Amino acid sequence: MGDLDALLASAQSHLVVARFAEAKADADAAFLLDPGDSRVRELYQNVYLAHGIRLVGEARERRRREIELRGKAGEPFEDTEDVRGLFQEAVDAFERVLAVNANNPKAWSLKAQALFRADRANREAAVAAYDNALKALDASVPEGPLRDVGRRNLSRDRRRIEARCPRCDDTGFCPECTGSGWRVTLGFRRKCETCLGHGICKRCGVL
Ligand SMILES: [Zn+2]
Ligand SMILES: [Zn+2]
């Protein structure tokens, strides 16, 4: 198992200096070598959680840039293929974690968020993922204050998405500028002050 130890050590050294792509390559190789090893499984889960979180961040950033580039007030906004693809890749990353450990509450809740952020048509699947996160929490964290805090946070996040947002008619976009981030008064265009130009609904701001 010398190879495995070397891969694990290499992955750690990459993670310490935030070389995520290299760490992920090591985690993939280690997982191929011995998917049953507990250290490998832990590394693999951590690496793919981080990978998914980065992808969601990238999707949101790109979506924001697209809103800014459009810069036309009054037009509803739609994601490009790029943004949709990034959200999908993120969901895939969280599912990889869950394939290794179905009782990873973080992976379930991140999957729920990514699904809902990507498209509200996914509400039902996102709520179901939060329910699974709660079950996974009970299965993986012993009774006590840590579990209680986790339960509270997950329940709050679940409540935020379980019903349609009345403020933005559940579009997720700022109702004042219909998601463009811009407003026009007397022919002058200015950044929307309600959403600070992000085009995102303040109440359900989970885009
Ligand atoms: Zn809203
Ligand atoms: Zn606005």
PDB file of C-alpha atoms and ligand atoms in Angstrom:
ATOM      1  CA  MET A   1       0.000   0.000   0.000  1.00  0.00           C
ATOM      2  CA  GLY A   2       3.004   2.278  -0.469  1.00  0.00           C
ATOM      3  CA  ASP A   3       1.341   3.856  -3.493  1.00  0.00           C
ATOM      4  CA  LEU A   4      -1.743   4.672  -1.487  1.00  0.00           C
ATOM      5  CA  ASP A   5       0.197   6.305   1.336  1.00  0.00           C
ATOM      6  CA  ALA A   6       2.160   8.341  -1.186  1.00  0.00           C
ATOM      7  CA  LEU A   7      -1.037   9.496  -2.892  1.00  0.00           C
ATOM      8  CA  LEU A   8      -2.644  10.461   0.415  1.00  0.00           C
ATOM      9  CA  ALA A   9       0.444  12.399   1.446  1.00  0.00           C
ATOM     10  CA  SER A  10       0.602  14.095  -1.930  1.00  0.00           C
ATOM     11  CA  ALA A  11      -3.086  15.072  -1.751  1.00  0.00           C
ATOM     12  CA  GLN A  12      -2.585  16.599   1.691  1.00  0.00           C
ATOM     13  CA  SER A  13       0.428  18.593   0.542  1.00  0.00           C
ATOM     14  CA  HIS A  14      -1.623  19.971  -2.375  1.00  0.00           C
ATOM     15  CA  LEU A  15      -4.565  20.836  -0.144  1.00  0.00           C
ATOM     16  CA  VAL A  16      -2.363  22.769   2.269  1.00  0.00           C
ATOM     17  CA  VAL A  17      -1.382  25.170  -0.504  1.00  0.00           C
ATOM     18  CA  ALA A  18      -4.819  25.204  -2.162  1.00  0.00           C
ATOM     19  CA  ARG A  19      -3.802  23.311  -5.317  1.00  0.00           C
ATOM     20  CA  PHE A  20      -7.260  21.808  -5.638  1.00  0.00           C
ATOM     21  CA  ALA A  21      -7.016  20.310  -9.113  1.00  0.00           C
ATOM     22  CA  GLU A  22      -3.897  18.350  -8.113  1.00  0.00           C
ATOM     23  CA  ALA A  23      -5.487  17.234  -4.837  1.00  0.00           C
ATOM     24  CA  LYS A  24      -8.560  16.060  -6.731  1.00  0.00           C
ATOM     25  CA  ALA A  25      -6.412  14.069  -9.170  1.00  0.00           C
ATOM     26  CA  ASP A  26      -4.709  12.366  -6.203  1.00  0.00           C
ATOM     27  CA  ALA A  27      -8.051  11.673  -4.534  1.00  0.00           C
ATOM     28  CA  ASP A  28      -9.388  10.119  -7.751  1.00  0.00           C
ATOM     29  CA  ALA A  29      -6.292   7.940  -8.107  1.00  0.00           C
ATOM     30  CA  ALA A  30      -6.413   6.876  -4.459  1.00  0.00           C
ATOM     31  CA  PHE A  31     -10.097   6.044  -4.754  1.00  0.00           C
ATOM     32  CA  LEU A  32      -9.422   3.854  -7.798  1.00  0.00           C
ATOM     33  CA  LEU A  33      -6.661   2.084  -5.884  1.00  0.00           C
ATOM     34  CA  ASP A  34      -8.634   1.398  -2.699  1.00  0.00           C
ATOM     35  CA  PRO A  35     -12.183   2.734  -2.477  1.00  0.00           C
ATOM     36  CA  GLY A  36     -12.712   0.888   0.811  1.00  0.00           C
ATOM     37  CA  ASP A  37      -9.909   2.600   2.749  1.00  0.00           C
ATOM     38  CA  SER A  38     -11.395   4.968   5.319  1.00  0.00           C
ATOM     39  CA  ARG A  39      -8.701   7.626   4.795  1.00  0.00           C
ATOM     40  CA  VAL A  40      -9.320   7.531   1.057  1.00  0.00           C
ATOM     41  CA  ARG A  41     -13.051   7.872   1.557  1.00  0.00           C
ATOM     42  CA  GLU A  42     -12.599  10.847   3.831  1.00  0.00           C
ATOM     43  CA  LEU A  43     -10.209  12.570   1.440  1.00  0.00           C
ATOM     44  CA  TYR A  44     -12.495  11.858  -1.502  1.00  0.00           C
ATOM     45  CA  GLN A  45     -15.515  13.351   0.280  1.00  0.00           C
ATOM     46  CA  ASN A  46     -13.643  16.470   1.371  1.00  0.00           C
ATOM     47  CA  VAL A  47     -12.162  17.042  -2.059  1.00  0.00           C
ATOM     48  CA  TYR A  48     -15.489  16.689  -3.866  1.00  0.00           C
ATOM     49  CA  LEU A  49     -17.376  18.829  -1.359  1.00  0.00           C
ATOM     50  CA  ALA A  50     -14.823  21.583  -1.911  1.00  0.00           C
ATOM     51  CA  HIS A  51     -14.987  21.039  -5.679  1.00  0.00           C
ATOM     52  CA  GLY A  52     -18.786  21.374  -5.694  1.00  0.00           C
ATOM     53  CA  ILE A  53     -18.678  24.491  -3.531  1.00  0.00           C
ATOM     54  CA  ARG A  54     -16.204  26.091  -5.941  1.00  0.00           C
ATOM     55  CA  LEU A  55     -18.377  25.214  -8.930  1.00  0.00           C
ATOM     56  CA  VAL A  56     -21.478  26.750  -7.333  1.00  0.00           C
ATOM     57  CA  GLY A  57     -19.459  29.885  -6.570  1.00  0.00           C
ATOM     58  CA  GLU A  58     -18.318  30.029 -10.183  1.00  0.00           C
ATOM     59  CA  ALA A  59     -21.868  29.532 -11.480  1.00  0.00           C
ATOM     60  CA  ARG A  60     -23.196  32.336  -9.296  1.00  0.00           C
ATOM     61  CA  GLU A  61     -20.332  34.647 -10.244  1.00  0.00           C
ATOM     62  CA  ARG A  62     -20.873  33.986 -13.943  1.00  0.00           C
ATOM     63  CA  ARG A  63     -24.598  34.512 -13.602  1.00  0.00           C
ATOM     64  CA  ARG A  64     -23.923  37.834 -11.890  1.00  0.00           C
ATOM     65  CA  ARG A  65     -21.537  38.908 -14.644  1.00  0.00           C
ATOM     66  CA  GLU A  66     -24.084  37.985 -17.282  1.00  0.00           C
ATOM     67  CA  ILE A  67     -26.708  40.096 -15.521  1.00  0.00           C
ATOM     68  CA  GLU A  68     -24.283  43.012 -15.460  1.00  0.00           C
ATOM     69  CA  LEU A  69     -23.296  42.598 -19.093  1.00  0.00           C
ATOM     70  CA  ARG A  70     -26.893  42.596 -20.247  1.00  0.00           C
ATOM     71  CA  GLY A  71     -27.529  45.840 -18.412  1.00  0.00           C
ATOM     72  CA  LYS A  72     -30.998  46.281 -19.884  1.00  0.00           C
ATOM     73  CA  ALA A  73     -33.684  47.232 -17.422  1.00  0.00           C
ATOM     74  CA  GLY A  74     -37.022  45.518 -17.530  1.00  0.00           C
ATOM     75  CA  GLU A  75     -35.967  42.294 -19.217  1.00  0.00           C
ATOM     76  CA  PRO A  76     -36.260  39.041 -17.341  1.00  0.00           C
ATOM     77  CA  PHE A  77     -33.068  37.106 -17.006  1.00  0.00           C
ATOM     78  CA  GLU A  78     -32.259  33.609 -18.134  1.00  0.00           C
ATOM     79  CA  ASP A  79     -29.164  31.551 -17.465  1.00  0.00           C
ATOM     80  CA  THR A  80     -26.832  30.573 -20.276  1.00  0.00           C
ATOM     81  CA  GLU A  81     -25.773  26.996 -20.947  1.00  0.00           C
ATOM     82  CA  ASP A  82     -22.481  27.796 -19.189  1.00  0.00           C
ATOM     83  CA  VAL A  83     -24.190  28.659 -15.931  1.00  0.00           C
ATOM     84  CA  ARG A  84     -26.541  25.705 -16.106  1.00  0.00           C
ATOM     85  CA  GLY A  85     -23.626  23.383 -16.837  1.00  0.00           C
ATOM     86  CA  LEU A  86     -21.651  24.628 -13.835  1.00  0.00           C
ATOM     87  CA  PHE A  87     -24.594  24.059 -11.496  1.00  0.00           C
ATOM     88  CA  GLN A  88     -25.029  20.570 -12.903  1.00  0.00           C
ATOM     89  CA  GLU A  89     -21.338  19.777 -12.394  1.00  0.00           C
ATOM     90  CA  ALA A  90     -21.655  20.963  -8.806  1.00  0.00           C
ATOM     91  CA  VAL A  91     -24.635  18.692  -8.191  1.00  0.00           C
ATOM     92  CA  ASP A  92     -22.632  15.830  -9.733  1.00  0.00           C
ATOM     93  CA  ALA A  93     -19.775  16.514  -7.305  1.00  0.00           C
ATOM     94  CA  PHE A  94     -22.106  16.354  -4.299  1.00  0.00           C
ATOM     95  CA  GLU A  95     -23.603  13.144  -5.632  1.00  0.00           C
ATOM     96  CA  ARG A  96     -20.143  11.602  -5.843  1.00  0.00           C
ATOM     97  CA  VAL A  97     -19.749  12.323  -2.136  1.00  0.00           C
ATOM     98  CA  LEU A  98     -23.126  10.780  -1.384  1.00  0.00           C
ATOM     99  CA  ALA A  99     -22.262   7.686  -3.408  1.00  0.00           C
ATOM    100  CA  VAL A 100     -19.376   7.155  -0.989  1.00  0.00           C
ATOM    101  CA  ASN A 101     -21.261   8.186   2.135  1.00  0.00           C
ATOM    102  CA  ALA A 102     -25.039   8.588   1.972  1.00  0.00           C
ATOM    103  CA  ASN A 103     -24.956   9.918   5.544  1.00  0.00           C
ATOM    104  CA  ASN A 104     -22.965  13.038   4.748  1.00  0.00           C
ATOM    105  CA  PRO A 105     -25.349  15.831   5.838  1.00  0.00           C
ATOM    106  CA  LYS A 106     -23.196  18.554   4.302  1.00  0.00           C
ATOM    107  CA  ALA A 107     -23.319  16.930   0.865  1.00  0.00           C
ATOM    108  CA  TRP A 108     -27.117  16.659   1.078  1.00  0.00           C
ATOM    109  CA  SER A 109     -27.606  20.270   2.117  1.00  0.00           C
ATOM    110  CA  LEU A 110     -25.153  21.570  -0.480  1.00  0.00           C
ATOM    111  CA  LYS A 111     -26.904  19.521  -3.113  1.00  0.00           C
ATOM    112  CA  ALA A 112     -30.232  21.023  -1.993  1.00  0.00           C
ATOM    113  CA  GLN A 113     -28.858  24.546  -2.288  1.00  0.00           C
ATOM    114  CA  ALA A 114     -27.274  23.933  -5.671  1.00  0.00           C
ATOM    115  CA  LEU A 115     -30.468  22.415  -7.062  1.00  0.00           C
ATOM    116  CA  PHE A 116     -32.575  25.306  -5.868  1.00  0.00           C
ATOM    117  CA  ARG A 117     -30.108  27.971  -6.934  1.00  0.00           C
ATOM    118  CA  ALA A 118     -29.878  26.442 -10.368  1.00  0.00           C
ATOM    119  CA  ASP A 119     -33.615  26.395 -10.947  1.00  0.00           C
ATOM    120  CA  ARG A 120     -36.657  26.727  -8.740  1.00  0.00           C
ATOM    121  CA  ALA A 121     -38.344  24.053 -10.766  1.00  0.00           C
ATOM    122  CA  ASN A 122     -36.100  21.815  -8.628  1.00  0.00           C
ATOM    123  CA  ARG A 123     -37.845  22.893  -5.413  1.00  0.00           C
ATOM    124  CA  GLU A 124     -39.290  19.478  -4.656  1.00  0.00           C
ATOM    125  CA  ALA A 125     -35.973  17.720  -5.169  1.00  0.00           C
ATOM    126  CA  ALA A 126     -34.217  20.368  -3.071  1.00  0.00           C
ATOM    127  CA  VAL A 127     -36.676  19.998  -0.188  1.00  0.00           C
ATOM    128  CA  ALA A 128     -36.254  16.212  -0.365  1.00  0.00           C
ATOM    129  CA  ALA A 129     -32.477  16.677  -0.226  1.00  0.00           C
ATOM    130  CA  TYR A 130     -32.867  18.783   2.938  1.00  0.00           C
ATOM    131  CA  ASP A 131     -34.986  16.005   4.446  1.00  0.00           C
ATOM    132  CA  ASN A 132     -32.193  13.564   3.642  1.00  0.00           C
ATOM    133  CA  ALA A 133     -29.684  15.985   5.181  1.00  0.00           C
ATOM    134  CA  LEU A 134     -31.672  15.913   8.439  1.00  0.00           C
ATOM    135  CA  LYS A 135     -31.745  12.111   8.393  1.00  0.00           C
ATOM    136  CA  ALA A 136     -28.029  11.972   7.609  1.00  0.00           C
ATOM    137  CA  LEU A 137     -27.334  14.327  10.499  1.00  0.00           C
ATOM    138  CA  ASP A 138     -29.173  12.066  12.940  1.00  0.00           C
ATOM    139  CA  ALA A 139     -27.307   9.071  11.580  1.00  0.00           C
ATOM    140  CA  SER A 140     -23.850  10.619  11.721  1.00  0.00           C
ATOM    141  CA  VAL A 141     -23.809  13.067  14.637  1.00  0.00           C
ATOM    142  CA  PRO A 142     -24.514  11.830  18.186  1.00  0.00           C
ATOM    143  CA  GLU A 143     -27.337  13.400  20.142  1.00  0.00           C
ATOM    144  CA  GLY A 144     -26.202  16.663  21.721  1.00  0.00           C
ATOM    145  CA  PRO A 145     -25.666  20.363  21.078  1.00  0.00           C
ATOM    146  CA  LEU A 146     -23.821  19.825  17.786  1.00  0.00           C
ATOM    147  CA  ARG A 147     -26.715  17.877  16.327  1.00  0.00           C
ATOM    148  CA  ASP A 148     -29.213  20.422  17.677  1.00  0.00           C
ATOM    149  CA  VAL A 149     -27.436  23.312  15.964  1.00  0.00           C
ATOM    150  CA  GLY A 150     -27.237  21.322  12.744  1.00  0.00           C
ATOM    151  CA  ARG A 151     -30.951  20.524  12.921  1.00  0.00           C
ATOM    152  CA  ARG A 152     -31.853  24.158  13.497  1.00  0.00           C
ATOM    153  CA  ASN A 153     -29.751  25.374  10.572  1.00  0.00           C
ATOM    154  CA  LEU A 154     -31.002  22.726   8.181  1.00  0.00           C
ATOM    155  CA  SER A 155     -34.629  23.309   9.168  1.00  0.00           C
ATOM    156  CA  ARG A 156     -34.211  27.055   8.666  1.00  0.00           C
ATOM    157  CA  ASP A 157     -32.650  26.557   5.232  1.00  0.00           C
ATOM    158  CA  ARG A 158     -35.404  24.131   4.302  1.00  0.00           C
ATOM    159  CA  ARG A 159     -38.095  26.630   5.356  1.00  0.00           C
ATOM    160  CA  ARG A 160     -36.522  29.319   3.166  1.00  0.00           C
ATOM    161  CA  ILE A 161     -37.157  27.321   0.031  1.00  0.00           C
ATOM    162  CA  GLU A 162     -40.195  25.177   0.768  1.00  0.00           C
ATOM    163  CA  ALA A 163     -42.730  27.824  -0.306  1.00  0.00           C
ATOM    164  CA  ARG A 164     -42.847  30.278  -3.166  1.00  0.00           C
ATOM    165  CA  CYS A 165     -41.399  33.732  -2.441  1.00  0.00           C
ATOM    166  CA  PRO A 166     -44.218  36.302  -2.516  1.00  0.00           C
ATOM    167  CA  ARG A 167     -41.908  39.275  -2.959  1.00  0.00           C
ATOM    168  CA  CYS A 168     -40.424  38.291  -6.314  1.00  0.00           C
ATOM    169  CA  ASP A 169     -43.241  36.014  -7.402  1.00  0.00           C
ATOM    170  CA  ASP A 170     -40.665  33.288  -6.836  1.00  0.00           C
ATOM    171  CA  THR A 171     -38.513  34.250  -9.777  1.00  0.00           C
ATOM    172  CA  GLY A 172     -35.592  34.792  -7.388  1.00  0.00           C
ATOM    173  CA  PHE A 173     -34.838  38.053  -9.149  1.00  0.00           C
ATOM    174  CA  CYS A 174     -35.200  41.568  -7.840  1.00  0.00           C
ATOM    175  CA  PRO A 175     -38.769  42.711  -8.506  1.00  0.00           C
ATOM    176  CA  GLU A 176     -37.757  46.391  -8.752  1.00  0.00           C
ATOM    177  CA  CYS A 177     -35.471  45.862 -11.739  1.00  0.00           C
ATOM    178  CA  THR A 178     -36.821  42.464 -12.840  1.00  0.00           C
ATOM    179  CA  GLY A 179     -33.385  41.008 -12.378  1.00  0.00           C
ATOM    180  CA  SER A 180     -31.450  43.310 -14.676  1.00  0.00           C
ATOM    181  CA  GLY A 181     -29.729  45.158 -11.831  1.00  0.00           C
ATOM    182  CA  TRP A 182     -30.523  48.445 -13.582  1.00  0.00           C
ATOM    183  CA  ARG A 183     -33.274  51.020 -13.403  1.00  0.00           C
ATOM    184  CA  VAL A 184     -34.130  53.835 -15.732  1.00  0.00           C
ATOM    185  CA  THR A 185     -35.597  57.161 -14.624  1.00  0.00           C
ATOM    186  CA  LEU A 186     -36.108  60.019 -17.098  1.00  0.00           C
ATOM    187  CA  GLY A 187     -33.820  58.282 -19.538  1.00  0.00           C
ATOM    188  CA  PHE A 188     -30.973  57.909 -17.061  1.00  0.00           C
ATOM    189  CA  ARG A 189     -29.813  54.428 -16.290  1.00  0.00           C
ATOM    190  CA  ARG A 190     -28.590  53.689 -12.798  1.00  0.00           C
ATOM    191  CA  LYS A 191     -27.756  50.684 -10.692  1.00  0.00           C
ATOM    192  CA  CYS A 192     -30.822  49.285  -8.893  1.00  0.00           C
ATOM    193  CA  GLU A 193     -30.547  50.399  -5.262  1.00  0.00           C
ATOM    194  CA  THR A 194     -32.814  47.623  -3.981  1.00  0.00           C
ATOM    195  CA  CYS A 195     -30.504  44.803  -5.060  1.00  0.00           C
ATOM    196  CA  LEU A 196     -27.322  46.892  -5.427  1.00  0.00           C
ATOM    197  CA  GLY A 197     -27.158  45.892  -9.061  1.00  0.00           C
ATOM    198  CA  HIS A 198     -27.029  42.152  -8.436  1.00  0.00           C
ATOM    199  CA  GLY A 199     -30.540  41.601  -9.778  1.00  0.00           C
ATOM    200  CA  ILE A 200     -31.341  39.232  -6.924  1.00  0.00           C
ATOM    201  CA  CYS A 201     -34.437  39.192  -4.717  1.00  0.00           C
ATOM    202  CA  LYS A 202     -33.518  40.420  -1.257  1.00  0.00           C
ATOM    203  CA  ARG A 203     -35.990  38.213   0.572  1.00  0.00           C
ATOM    204  CA  CYS A 204     -35.189  34.846  -0.931  1.00  0.00           C
ATOM    205  CA  GLY A 205     -31.748  35.884  -2.160  1.00  0.00           C
ATOM    206  CA  VAL A 206     -30.494  32.395  -2.736  1.00  0.00           C
ATOM    207  CA  LEU A 207     -29.438  32.770  -6.330  1.00  0.00           C
TER     208      LEU A 207
HETATM  209 ZN    ZN B   1     -37.899  36.345  -3.699  1.00  0.00          ZN
HETATM  210 ZN    ZN B   2     -32.897  45.308  -8.451  1.00  0.00          ZN
END
